[in-house]
Tab-separated table of C-alpha atoms in Angstrom:
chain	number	residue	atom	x	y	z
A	1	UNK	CA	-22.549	3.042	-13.936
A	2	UNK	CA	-23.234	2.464	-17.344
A	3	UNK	CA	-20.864	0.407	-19.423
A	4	UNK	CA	-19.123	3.359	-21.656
A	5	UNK	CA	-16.669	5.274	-19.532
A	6	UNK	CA	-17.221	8.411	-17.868
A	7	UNK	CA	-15.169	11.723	-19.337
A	8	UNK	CA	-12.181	12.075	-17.973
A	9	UNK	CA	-12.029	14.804	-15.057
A	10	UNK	CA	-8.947	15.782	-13.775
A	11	UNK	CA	-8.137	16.547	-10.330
A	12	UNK	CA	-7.601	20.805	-10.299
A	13	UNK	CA	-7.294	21.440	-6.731
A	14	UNK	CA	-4.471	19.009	-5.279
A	15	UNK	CA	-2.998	21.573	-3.192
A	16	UNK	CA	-6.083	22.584	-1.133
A	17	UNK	CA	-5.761	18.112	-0.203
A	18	UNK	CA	-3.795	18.354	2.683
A	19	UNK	CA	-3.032	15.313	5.441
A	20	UNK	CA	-6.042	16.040	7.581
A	21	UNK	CA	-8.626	-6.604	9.020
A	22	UNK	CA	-10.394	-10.443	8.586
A	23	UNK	CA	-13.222	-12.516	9.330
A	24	UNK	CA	-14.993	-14.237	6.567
A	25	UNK	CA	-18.471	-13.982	6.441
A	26	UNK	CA	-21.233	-16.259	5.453
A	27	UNK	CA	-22.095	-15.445	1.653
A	28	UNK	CA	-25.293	-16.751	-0.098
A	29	UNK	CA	-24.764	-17.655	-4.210
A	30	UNK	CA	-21.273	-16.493	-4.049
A	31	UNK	CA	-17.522	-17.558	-5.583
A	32	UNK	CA	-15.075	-17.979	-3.893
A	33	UNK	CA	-11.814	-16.149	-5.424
A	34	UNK	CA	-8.309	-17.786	-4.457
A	35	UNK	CA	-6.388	-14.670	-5.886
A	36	UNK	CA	-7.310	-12.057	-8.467
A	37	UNK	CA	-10.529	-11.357	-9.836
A	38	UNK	CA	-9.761	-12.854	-13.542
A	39	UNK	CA	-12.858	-14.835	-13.549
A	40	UNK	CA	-16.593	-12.774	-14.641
A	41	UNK	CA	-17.590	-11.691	-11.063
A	42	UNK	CA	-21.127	-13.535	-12.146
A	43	UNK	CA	-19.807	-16.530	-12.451
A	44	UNK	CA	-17.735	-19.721	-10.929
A	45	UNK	CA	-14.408	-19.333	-12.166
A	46	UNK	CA	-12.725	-21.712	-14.108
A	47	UNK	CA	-9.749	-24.346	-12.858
A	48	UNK	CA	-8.216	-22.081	-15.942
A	49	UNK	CA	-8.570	-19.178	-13.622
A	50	UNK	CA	-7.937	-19.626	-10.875
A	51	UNK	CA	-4.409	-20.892	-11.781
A	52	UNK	CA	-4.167	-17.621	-13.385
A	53	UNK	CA	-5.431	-15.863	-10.865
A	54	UNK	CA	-2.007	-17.016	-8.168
A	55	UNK	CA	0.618	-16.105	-10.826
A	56	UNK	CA	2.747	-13.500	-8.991
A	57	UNK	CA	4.594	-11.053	-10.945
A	58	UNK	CA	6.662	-8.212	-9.197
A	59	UNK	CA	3.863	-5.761	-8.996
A	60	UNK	CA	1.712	-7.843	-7.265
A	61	UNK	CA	0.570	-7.233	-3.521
A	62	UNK	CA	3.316	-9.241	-1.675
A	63	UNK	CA	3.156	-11.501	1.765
A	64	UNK	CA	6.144	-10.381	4.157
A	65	UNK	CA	8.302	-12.010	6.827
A	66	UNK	CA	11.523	-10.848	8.507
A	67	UNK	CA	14.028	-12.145	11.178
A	68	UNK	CA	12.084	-11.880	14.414
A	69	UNK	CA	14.919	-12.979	16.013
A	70	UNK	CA	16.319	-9.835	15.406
A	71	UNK	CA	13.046	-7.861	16.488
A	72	UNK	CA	13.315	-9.296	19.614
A	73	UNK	CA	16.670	-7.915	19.802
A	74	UNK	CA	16.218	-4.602	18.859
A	75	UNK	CA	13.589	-3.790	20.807
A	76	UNK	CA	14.794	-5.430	24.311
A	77	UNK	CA	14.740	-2.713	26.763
A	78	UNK	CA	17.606	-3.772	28.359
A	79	UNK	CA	19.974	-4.334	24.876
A	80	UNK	CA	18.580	-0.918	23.609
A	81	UNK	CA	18.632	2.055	25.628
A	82	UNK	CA	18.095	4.202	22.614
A	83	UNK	CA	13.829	2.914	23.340
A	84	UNK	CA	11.512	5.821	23.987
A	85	UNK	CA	9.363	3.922	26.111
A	86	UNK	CA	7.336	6.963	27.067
A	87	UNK	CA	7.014	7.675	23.133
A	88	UNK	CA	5.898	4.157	22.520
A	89	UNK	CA	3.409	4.135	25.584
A	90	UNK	CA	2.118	7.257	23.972
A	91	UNK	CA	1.132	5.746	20.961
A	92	UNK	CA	-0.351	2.972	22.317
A	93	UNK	CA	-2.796	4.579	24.399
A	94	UNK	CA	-3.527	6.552	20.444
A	95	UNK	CA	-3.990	2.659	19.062
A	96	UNK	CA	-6.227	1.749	22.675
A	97	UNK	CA	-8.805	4.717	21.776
A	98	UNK	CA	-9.649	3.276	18.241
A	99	UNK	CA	-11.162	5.833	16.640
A	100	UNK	CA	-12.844	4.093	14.010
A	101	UNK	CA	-14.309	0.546	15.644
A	102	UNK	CA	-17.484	1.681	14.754
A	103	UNK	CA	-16.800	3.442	11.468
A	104	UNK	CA	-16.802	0.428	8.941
A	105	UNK	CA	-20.660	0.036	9.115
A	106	UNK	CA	-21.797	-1.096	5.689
A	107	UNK	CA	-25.574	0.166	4.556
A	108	UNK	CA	-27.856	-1.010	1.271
A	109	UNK	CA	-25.953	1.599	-0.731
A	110	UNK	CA	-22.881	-1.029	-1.410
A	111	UNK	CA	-24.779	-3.603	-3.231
A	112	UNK	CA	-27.502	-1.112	-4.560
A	113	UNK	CA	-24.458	0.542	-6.055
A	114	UNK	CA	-22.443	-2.745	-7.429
A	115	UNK	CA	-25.751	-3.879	-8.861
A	116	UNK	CA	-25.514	-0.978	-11.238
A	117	UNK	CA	-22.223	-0.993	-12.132
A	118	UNK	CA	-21.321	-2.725	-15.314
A	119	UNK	CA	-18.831	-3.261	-18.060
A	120	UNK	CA	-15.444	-2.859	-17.743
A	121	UNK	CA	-15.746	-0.956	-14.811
A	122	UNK	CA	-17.121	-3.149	-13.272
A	123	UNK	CA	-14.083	-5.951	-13.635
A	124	UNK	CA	-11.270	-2.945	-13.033
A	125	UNK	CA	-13.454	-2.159	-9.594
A	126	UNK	CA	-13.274	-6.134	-8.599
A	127	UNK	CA	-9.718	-6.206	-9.207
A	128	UNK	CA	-9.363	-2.985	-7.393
A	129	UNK	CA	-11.051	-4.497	-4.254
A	130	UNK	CA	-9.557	-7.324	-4.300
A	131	UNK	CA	-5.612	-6.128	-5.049
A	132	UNK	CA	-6.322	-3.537	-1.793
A	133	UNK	CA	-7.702	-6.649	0.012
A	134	UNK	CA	-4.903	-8.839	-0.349
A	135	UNK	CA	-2.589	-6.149	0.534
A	136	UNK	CA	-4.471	-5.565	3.762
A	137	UNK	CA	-4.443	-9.263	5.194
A	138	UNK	CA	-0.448	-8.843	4.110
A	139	UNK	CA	0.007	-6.707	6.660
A	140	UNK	CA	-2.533	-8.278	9.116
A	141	UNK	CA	-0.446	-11.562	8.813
A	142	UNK	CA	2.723	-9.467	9.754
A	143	UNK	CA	1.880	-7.344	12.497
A	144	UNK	CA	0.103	-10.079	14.404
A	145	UNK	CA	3.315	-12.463	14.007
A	146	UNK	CA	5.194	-9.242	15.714
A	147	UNK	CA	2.879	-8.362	18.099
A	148	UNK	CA	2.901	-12.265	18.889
A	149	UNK	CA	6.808	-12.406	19.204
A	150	UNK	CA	7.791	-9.385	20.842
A	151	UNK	CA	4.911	-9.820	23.904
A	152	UNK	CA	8.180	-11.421	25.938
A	153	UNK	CA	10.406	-8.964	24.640
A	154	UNK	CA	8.891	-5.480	24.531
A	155	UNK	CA	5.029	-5.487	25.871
A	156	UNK	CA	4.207	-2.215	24.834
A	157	UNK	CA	5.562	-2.194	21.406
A	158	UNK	CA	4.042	-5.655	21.036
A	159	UNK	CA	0.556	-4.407	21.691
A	160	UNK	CA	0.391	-1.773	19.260
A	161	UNK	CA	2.012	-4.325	16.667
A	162	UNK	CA	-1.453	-6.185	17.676
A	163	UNK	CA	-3.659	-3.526	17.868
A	164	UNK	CA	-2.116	-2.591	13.986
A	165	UNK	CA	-3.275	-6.320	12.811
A	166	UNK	CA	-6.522	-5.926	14.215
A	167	UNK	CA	-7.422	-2.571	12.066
A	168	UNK	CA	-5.776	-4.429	8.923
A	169	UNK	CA	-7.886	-6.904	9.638
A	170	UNK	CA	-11.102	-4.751	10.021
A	171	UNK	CA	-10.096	-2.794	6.649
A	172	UNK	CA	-9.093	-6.452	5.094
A	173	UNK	CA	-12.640	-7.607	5.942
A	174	UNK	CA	-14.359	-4.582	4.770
A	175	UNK	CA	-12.694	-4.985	1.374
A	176	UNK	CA	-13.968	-8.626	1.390
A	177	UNK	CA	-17.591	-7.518	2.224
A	178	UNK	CA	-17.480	-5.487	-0.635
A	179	UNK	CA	-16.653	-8.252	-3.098
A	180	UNK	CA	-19.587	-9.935	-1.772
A	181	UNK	CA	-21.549	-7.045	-3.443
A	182	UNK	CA	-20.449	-8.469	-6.725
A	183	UNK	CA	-20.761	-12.075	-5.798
A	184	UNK	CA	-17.147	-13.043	-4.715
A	185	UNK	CA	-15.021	-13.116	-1.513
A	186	UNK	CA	-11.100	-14.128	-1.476
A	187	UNK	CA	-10.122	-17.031	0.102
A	188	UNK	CA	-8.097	-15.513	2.563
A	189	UNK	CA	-7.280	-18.784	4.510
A	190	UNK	CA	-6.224	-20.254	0.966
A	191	UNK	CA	-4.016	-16.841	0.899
A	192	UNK	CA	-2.562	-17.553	4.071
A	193	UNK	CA	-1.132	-20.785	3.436
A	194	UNK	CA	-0.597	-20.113	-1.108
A	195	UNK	CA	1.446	-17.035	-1.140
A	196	UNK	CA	5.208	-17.121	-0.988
A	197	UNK	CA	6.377	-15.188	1.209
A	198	UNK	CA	8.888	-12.171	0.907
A	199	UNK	CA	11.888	-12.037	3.602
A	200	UNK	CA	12.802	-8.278	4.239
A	201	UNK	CA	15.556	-7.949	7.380
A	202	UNK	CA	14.290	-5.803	10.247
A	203	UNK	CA	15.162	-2.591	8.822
A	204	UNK	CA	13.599	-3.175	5.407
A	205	UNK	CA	10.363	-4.562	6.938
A	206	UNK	CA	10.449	-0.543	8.542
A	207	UNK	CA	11.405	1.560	5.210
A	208	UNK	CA	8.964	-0.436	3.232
A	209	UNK	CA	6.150	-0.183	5.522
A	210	UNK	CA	6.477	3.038	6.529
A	211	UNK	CA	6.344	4.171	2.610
A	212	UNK	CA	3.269	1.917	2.471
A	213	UNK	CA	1.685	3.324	5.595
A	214	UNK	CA	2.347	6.805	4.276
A	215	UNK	CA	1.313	6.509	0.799
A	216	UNK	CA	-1.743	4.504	1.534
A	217	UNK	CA	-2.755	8.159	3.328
A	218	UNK	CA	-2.216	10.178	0.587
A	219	UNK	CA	-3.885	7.893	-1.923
A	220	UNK	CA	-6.812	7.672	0.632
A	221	UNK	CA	-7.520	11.124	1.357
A	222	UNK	CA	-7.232	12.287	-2.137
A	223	UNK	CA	-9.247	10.118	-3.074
A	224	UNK	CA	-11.925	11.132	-0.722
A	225	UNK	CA	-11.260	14.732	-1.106
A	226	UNK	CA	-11.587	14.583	-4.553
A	227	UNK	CA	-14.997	12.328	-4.860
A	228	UNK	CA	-16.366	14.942	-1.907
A	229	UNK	CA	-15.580	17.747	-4.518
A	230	UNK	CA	-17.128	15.570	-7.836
A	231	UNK	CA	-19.694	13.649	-5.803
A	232	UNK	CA	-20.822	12.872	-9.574
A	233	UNK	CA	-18.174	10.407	-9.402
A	234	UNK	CA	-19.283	8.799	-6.400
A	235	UNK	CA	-19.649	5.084	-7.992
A	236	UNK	CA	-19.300	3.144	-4.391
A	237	UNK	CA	-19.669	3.969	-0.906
A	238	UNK	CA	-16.221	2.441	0.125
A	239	UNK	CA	-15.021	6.136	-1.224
A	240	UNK	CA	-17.011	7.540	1.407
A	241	UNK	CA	-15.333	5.932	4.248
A	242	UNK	CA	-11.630	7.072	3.016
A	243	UNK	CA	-11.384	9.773	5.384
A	244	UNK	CA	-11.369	8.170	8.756
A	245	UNK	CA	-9.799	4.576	7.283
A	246	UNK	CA	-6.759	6.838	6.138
A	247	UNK	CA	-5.884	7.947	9.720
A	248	UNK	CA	-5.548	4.191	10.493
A	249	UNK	CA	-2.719	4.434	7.662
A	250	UNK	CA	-0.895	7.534	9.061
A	251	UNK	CA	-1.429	6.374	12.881
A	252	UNK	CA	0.928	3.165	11.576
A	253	UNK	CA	3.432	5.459	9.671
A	254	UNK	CA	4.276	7.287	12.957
A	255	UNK	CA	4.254	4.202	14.764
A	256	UNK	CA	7.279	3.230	12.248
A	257	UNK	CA	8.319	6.554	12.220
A	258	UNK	CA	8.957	5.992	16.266
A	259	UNK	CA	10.467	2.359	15.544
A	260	UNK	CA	12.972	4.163	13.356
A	261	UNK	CA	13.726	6.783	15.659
A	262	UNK	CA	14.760	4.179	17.641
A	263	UNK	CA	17.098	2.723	15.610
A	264	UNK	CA	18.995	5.556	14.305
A	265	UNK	CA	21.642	2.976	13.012
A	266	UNK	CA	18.769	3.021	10.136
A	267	UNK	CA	18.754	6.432	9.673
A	268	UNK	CA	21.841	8.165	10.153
A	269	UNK	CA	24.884	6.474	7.927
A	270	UNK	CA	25.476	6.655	4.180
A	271	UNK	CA	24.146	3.168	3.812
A	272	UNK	CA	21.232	4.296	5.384
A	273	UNK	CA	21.089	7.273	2.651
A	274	UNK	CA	21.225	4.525	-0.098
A	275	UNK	CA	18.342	2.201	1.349
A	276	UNK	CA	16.192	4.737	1.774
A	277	UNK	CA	16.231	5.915	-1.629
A	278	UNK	CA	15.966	2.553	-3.105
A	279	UNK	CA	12.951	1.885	-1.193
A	280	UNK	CA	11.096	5.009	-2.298
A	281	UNK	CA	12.165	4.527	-5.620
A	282	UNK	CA	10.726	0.888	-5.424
A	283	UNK	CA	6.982	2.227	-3.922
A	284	UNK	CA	7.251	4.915	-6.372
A	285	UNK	CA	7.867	2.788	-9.509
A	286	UNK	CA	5.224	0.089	-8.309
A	287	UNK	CA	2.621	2.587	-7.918
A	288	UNK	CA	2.970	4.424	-10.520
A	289	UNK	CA	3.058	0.940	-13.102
A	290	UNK	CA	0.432	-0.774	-11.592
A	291	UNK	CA	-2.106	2.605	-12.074
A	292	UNK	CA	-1.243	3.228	-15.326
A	293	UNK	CA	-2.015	-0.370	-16.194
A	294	UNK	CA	-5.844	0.428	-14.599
A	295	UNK	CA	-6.419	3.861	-15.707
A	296	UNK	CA	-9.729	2.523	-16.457
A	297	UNK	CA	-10.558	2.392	-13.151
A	298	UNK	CA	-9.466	6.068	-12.242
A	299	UNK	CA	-11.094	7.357	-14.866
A	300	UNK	CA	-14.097	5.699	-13.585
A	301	UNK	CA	-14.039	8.093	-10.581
A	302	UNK	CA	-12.974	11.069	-12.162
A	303	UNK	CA	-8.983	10.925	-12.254
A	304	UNK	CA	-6.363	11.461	-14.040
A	305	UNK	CA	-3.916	8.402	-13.330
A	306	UNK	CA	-0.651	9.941	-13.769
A	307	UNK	CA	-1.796	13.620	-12.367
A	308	UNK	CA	-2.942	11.458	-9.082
A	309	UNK	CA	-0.003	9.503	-9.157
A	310	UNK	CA	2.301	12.006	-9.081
A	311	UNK	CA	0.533	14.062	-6.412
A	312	UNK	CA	0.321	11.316	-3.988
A	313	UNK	CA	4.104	11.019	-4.714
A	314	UNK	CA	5.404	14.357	-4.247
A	315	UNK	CA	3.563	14.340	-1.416
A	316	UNK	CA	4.218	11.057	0.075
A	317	UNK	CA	7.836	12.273	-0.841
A	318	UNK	CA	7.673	15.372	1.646
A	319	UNK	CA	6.161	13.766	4.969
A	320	UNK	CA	9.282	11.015	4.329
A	321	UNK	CA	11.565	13.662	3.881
A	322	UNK	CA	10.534	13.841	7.925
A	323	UNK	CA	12.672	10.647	8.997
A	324	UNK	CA	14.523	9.543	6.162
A	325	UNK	CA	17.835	10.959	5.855
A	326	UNK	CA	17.742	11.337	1.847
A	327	UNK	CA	14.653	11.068	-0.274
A	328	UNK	CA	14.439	11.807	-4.225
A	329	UNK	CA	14.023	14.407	-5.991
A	330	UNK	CA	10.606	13.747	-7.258
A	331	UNK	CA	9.349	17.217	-8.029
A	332	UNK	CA	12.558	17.369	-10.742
A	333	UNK	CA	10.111	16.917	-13.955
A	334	UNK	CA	13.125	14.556	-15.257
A	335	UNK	CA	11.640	12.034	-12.347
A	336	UNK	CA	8.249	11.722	-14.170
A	337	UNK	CA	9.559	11.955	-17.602
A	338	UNK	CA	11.447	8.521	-16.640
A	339	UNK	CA	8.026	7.706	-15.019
A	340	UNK	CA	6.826	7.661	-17.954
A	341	UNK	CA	9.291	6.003	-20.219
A	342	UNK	CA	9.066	3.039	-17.843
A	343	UNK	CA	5.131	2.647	-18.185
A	344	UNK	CA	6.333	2.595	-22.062
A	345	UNK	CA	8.900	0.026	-21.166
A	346	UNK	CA	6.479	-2.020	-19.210
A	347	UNK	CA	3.725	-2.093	-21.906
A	348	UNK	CA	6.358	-3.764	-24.525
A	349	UNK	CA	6.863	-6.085	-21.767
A	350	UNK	CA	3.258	-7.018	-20.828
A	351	UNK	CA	2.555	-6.996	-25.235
A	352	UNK	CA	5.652	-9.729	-24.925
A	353	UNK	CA	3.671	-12.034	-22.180
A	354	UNK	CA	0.513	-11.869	-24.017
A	355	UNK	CA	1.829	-12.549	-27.310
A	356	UNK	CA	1.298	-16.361	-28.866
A	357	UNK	CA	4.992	-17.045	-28.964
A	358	UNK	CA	6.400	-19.966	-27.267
A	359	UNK	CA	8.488	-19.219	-23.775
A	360	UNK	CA	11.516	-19.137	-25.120
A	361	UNK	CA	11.195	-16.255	-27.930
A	362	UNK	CA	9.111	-14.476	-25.073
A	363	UNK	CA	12.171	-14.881	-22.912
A	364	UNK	CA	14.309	-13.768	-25.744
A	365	UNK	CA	12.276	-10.779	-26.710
A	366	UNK	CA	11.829	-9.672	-23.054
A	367	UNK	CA	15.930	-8.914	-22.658
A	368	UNK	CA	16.015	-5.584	-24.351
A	369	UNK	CA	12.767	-4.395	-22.292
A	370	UNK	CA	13.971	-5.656	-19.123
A	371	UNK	CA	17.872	-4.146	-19.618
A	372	UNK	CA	15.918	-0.506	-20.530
A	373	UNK	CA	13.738	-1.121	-17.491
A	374	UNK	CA	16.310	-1.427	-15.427
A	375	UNK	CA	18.616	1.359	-17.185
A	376	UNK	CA	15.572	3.589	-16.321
A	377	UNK	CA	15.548	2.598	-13.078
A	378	UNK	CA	19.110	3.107	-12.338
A	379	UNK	CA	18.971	6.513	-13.727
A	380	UNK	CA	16.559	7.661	-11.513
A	381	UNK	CA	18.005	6.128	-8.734
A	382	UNK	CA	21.410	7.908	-9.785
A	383	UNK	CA	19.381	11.484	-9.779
A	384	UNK	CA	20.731	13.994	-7.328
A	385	UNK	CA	19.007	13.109	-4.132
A	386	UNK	CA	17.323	15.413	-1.516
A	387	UNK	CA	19.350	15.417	1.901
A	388	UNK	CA	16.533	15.122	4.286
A	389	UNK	CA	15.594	13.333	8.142
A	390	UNK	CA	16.896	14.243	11.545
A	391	UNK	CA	19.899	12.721	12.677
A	392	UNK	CA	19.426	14.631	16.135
A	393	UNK	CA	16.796	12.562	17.902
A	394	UNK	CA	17.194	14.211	21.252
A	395	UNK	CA	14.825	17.127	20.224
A	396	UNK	CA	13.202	15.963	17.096
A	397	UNK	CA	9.108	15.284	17.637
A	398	UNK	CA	7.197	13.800	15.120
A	399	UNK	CA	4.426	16.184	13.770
A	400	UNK	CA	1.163	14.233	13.427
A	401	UNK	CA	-0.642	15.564	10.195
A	402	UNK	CA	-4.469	14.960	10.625
């Protein structure tokens, strides 16, 4: 695509999109990334750079552990007797098909297609690749730790915690194919052993990754519906492959949907009301800040950031509403106008860090951004929630959406 962005085209038709990882490769005149893609794709990046390129900030893709300790307690058979090991033996013969272990087959289109992308486009696209790879081997990492931990424990559960880290690693891997199009490949060993890692109890580690199991479908699939609509827009062939990778996504959601289920001391107690909440407001929030800092590359393929945001929100929003016992009230247009003020708020903040000021007056001027950020944020959290979930698990079923 040439350098000067494409017109903006909105999606019209979000309500017909309904719900239905690594092994580095041998690369020929290529760089190898440590972190973000901050460097020009064409060439070796700097030391500069890649120092750069590992500063986290809290929107970045993160690296999880949790107490496996704990896992090992909550899902003993004989500690537990709230385990659905028919459920769980269910899925896992759902993870033992594999649907897609012969989708990710790449073909001449990829590099024919980076080769003629340019500009700034170009960079956002990198970054995008390389953000959606990073967040990939994160949950590679994880699942294999479980799956490697709970074998003892809890076979069957421990299997499909393995059988999860090898499609993050298959989609992690794809990702990194496709910034060898563009001459680069993250160093995902260097990631490995580089990135702090996040502790999250048990029961965090399942509200977060459910959300991001969820939302990763929506985002997927619109995508793909979208581009199959505007094929115009159809700057890379990764797009192509959104429909199939996306079930991978929602297969894992119901798999934490189940865990949950099984733990209804997560879902049924006013506490539980309160995390739940917090952690979509936290996916929400980090979504919607980190697009609207790369509109550029939405508009590349024919979005509108915030319209797409907020669909794969509201929508998100409604399959949660499924299992957690209080979601917010996202479709409340007060929600997105504080959306919005906070991608205001944020912009100050980012205009603060790349300012030529010395730390300290950054530090100083960042107070009165951070204390509205988080006055927004409270706010929103403080909104009149939606009382949602099942707290009767002897007849509730999870619906698959495909």
């Amino acid at each position: 695509m040439a350098a000067e962005m494409a017109l903006v085209k909105p999606i019209s038709k979000f309500s017909n999109v309904t719900s239905g990882k690594p092994r580095m490769g041998a690369y020929s005149k290529m760089s190898i990334v440590r972190m973000s893609a901050s460097a020009t794709p064409t060439t070796k990046p700097s030391k500069k750079a890649n120092k750069n390129a590992i500063k986290e900030t809290l929107l970045t893709p993160r690296f999880y552990t949790t107490d496996f300790d704990e896992m090992e307690t909550l899902f003993n058979t004989e500690i537990n007797k709230n385990l659905n090991q028919s459920e769980f033996e269910a899925l896992l013969q759902e993870f033992k098909t594999d649907y897609n272990q012969t989708h990710f087959v790449r073909n001449k289109e990829f590099k024919e297609a980076a080769d003629k992308m340019e500009g700034p486009l170009r960079q956002i696209f990198v970054e995008f690749l390389e953000r959606s790879c990073t967040a990939e081997f994160s949950g590679f990492l994880l699942y294999k730790e479980l799956g490697r931990r709970l074998k003892k424990t809890n076979p069957v559960v421990a299997e499909i915690f393995s059988l999860m880290s090898r499609d993050e690693a298959r989609h992690a891997g794809f990702l990194n194919k496709g910034l060898s199009d563009f001459n680069l490949a993250l160093d995902l060993g260097f990631l490995t052993k580089a990135r702090k890692y996040t502790f999250f109890k048990p029961k965090f580690i399942f509200y977060a990754t459910y959300l991001s199991e969820k939302i990763g479908y929506w985002r997927y699939i619109t995508i793909y519906r979208h581009l199959k609509e505007n094929p115009e827009y159809q700057c890379y062939p990764i797009f192509k492959y959104f429909e199939n990778w996306c079930q991978d996504e929602n297969r894992h959601g119901d798999f934490f949907s189940a865990l949950m289920k099984a733990q209804p001391q997560f879902l049924n107690d006013w506490k539980a009301k309160l995390w739940s909440r917090f952690f979509c407001l936290s996916v929400y929030v980090t979504m919607y800040l980190n697009d609207c800092q790369r509109t550029a590359f939405y508009e590349g393929i024919g979005l509108n950031t915030k319209e797409f945001d907020m669909h794969v929100i509201i929508e998100t929003n409604r399959t949660t509403a499924r299992i957690f016992p209080a979601v917010l009230d996202v479709e409340n247009p007060e929600f997105k106008r504080r959306l919005d003020r906070m991608v205001e708020i944020n912009e100050k903040l980012l205009a603060v860090g790349e300012s030529d000021d010395i730390p300290f007056v950054k530090n100083l001027k960042r107070i009165p951004h951070i204390a509205a950020l988080a006055s927004e944020l409270l706010a929103t959290y403080l909104m009149p929630p939606i009382e949602s979930g099942s707290v009767d698990f002897a007849e509730f079923e999870p619906q698959l959406v495909y």
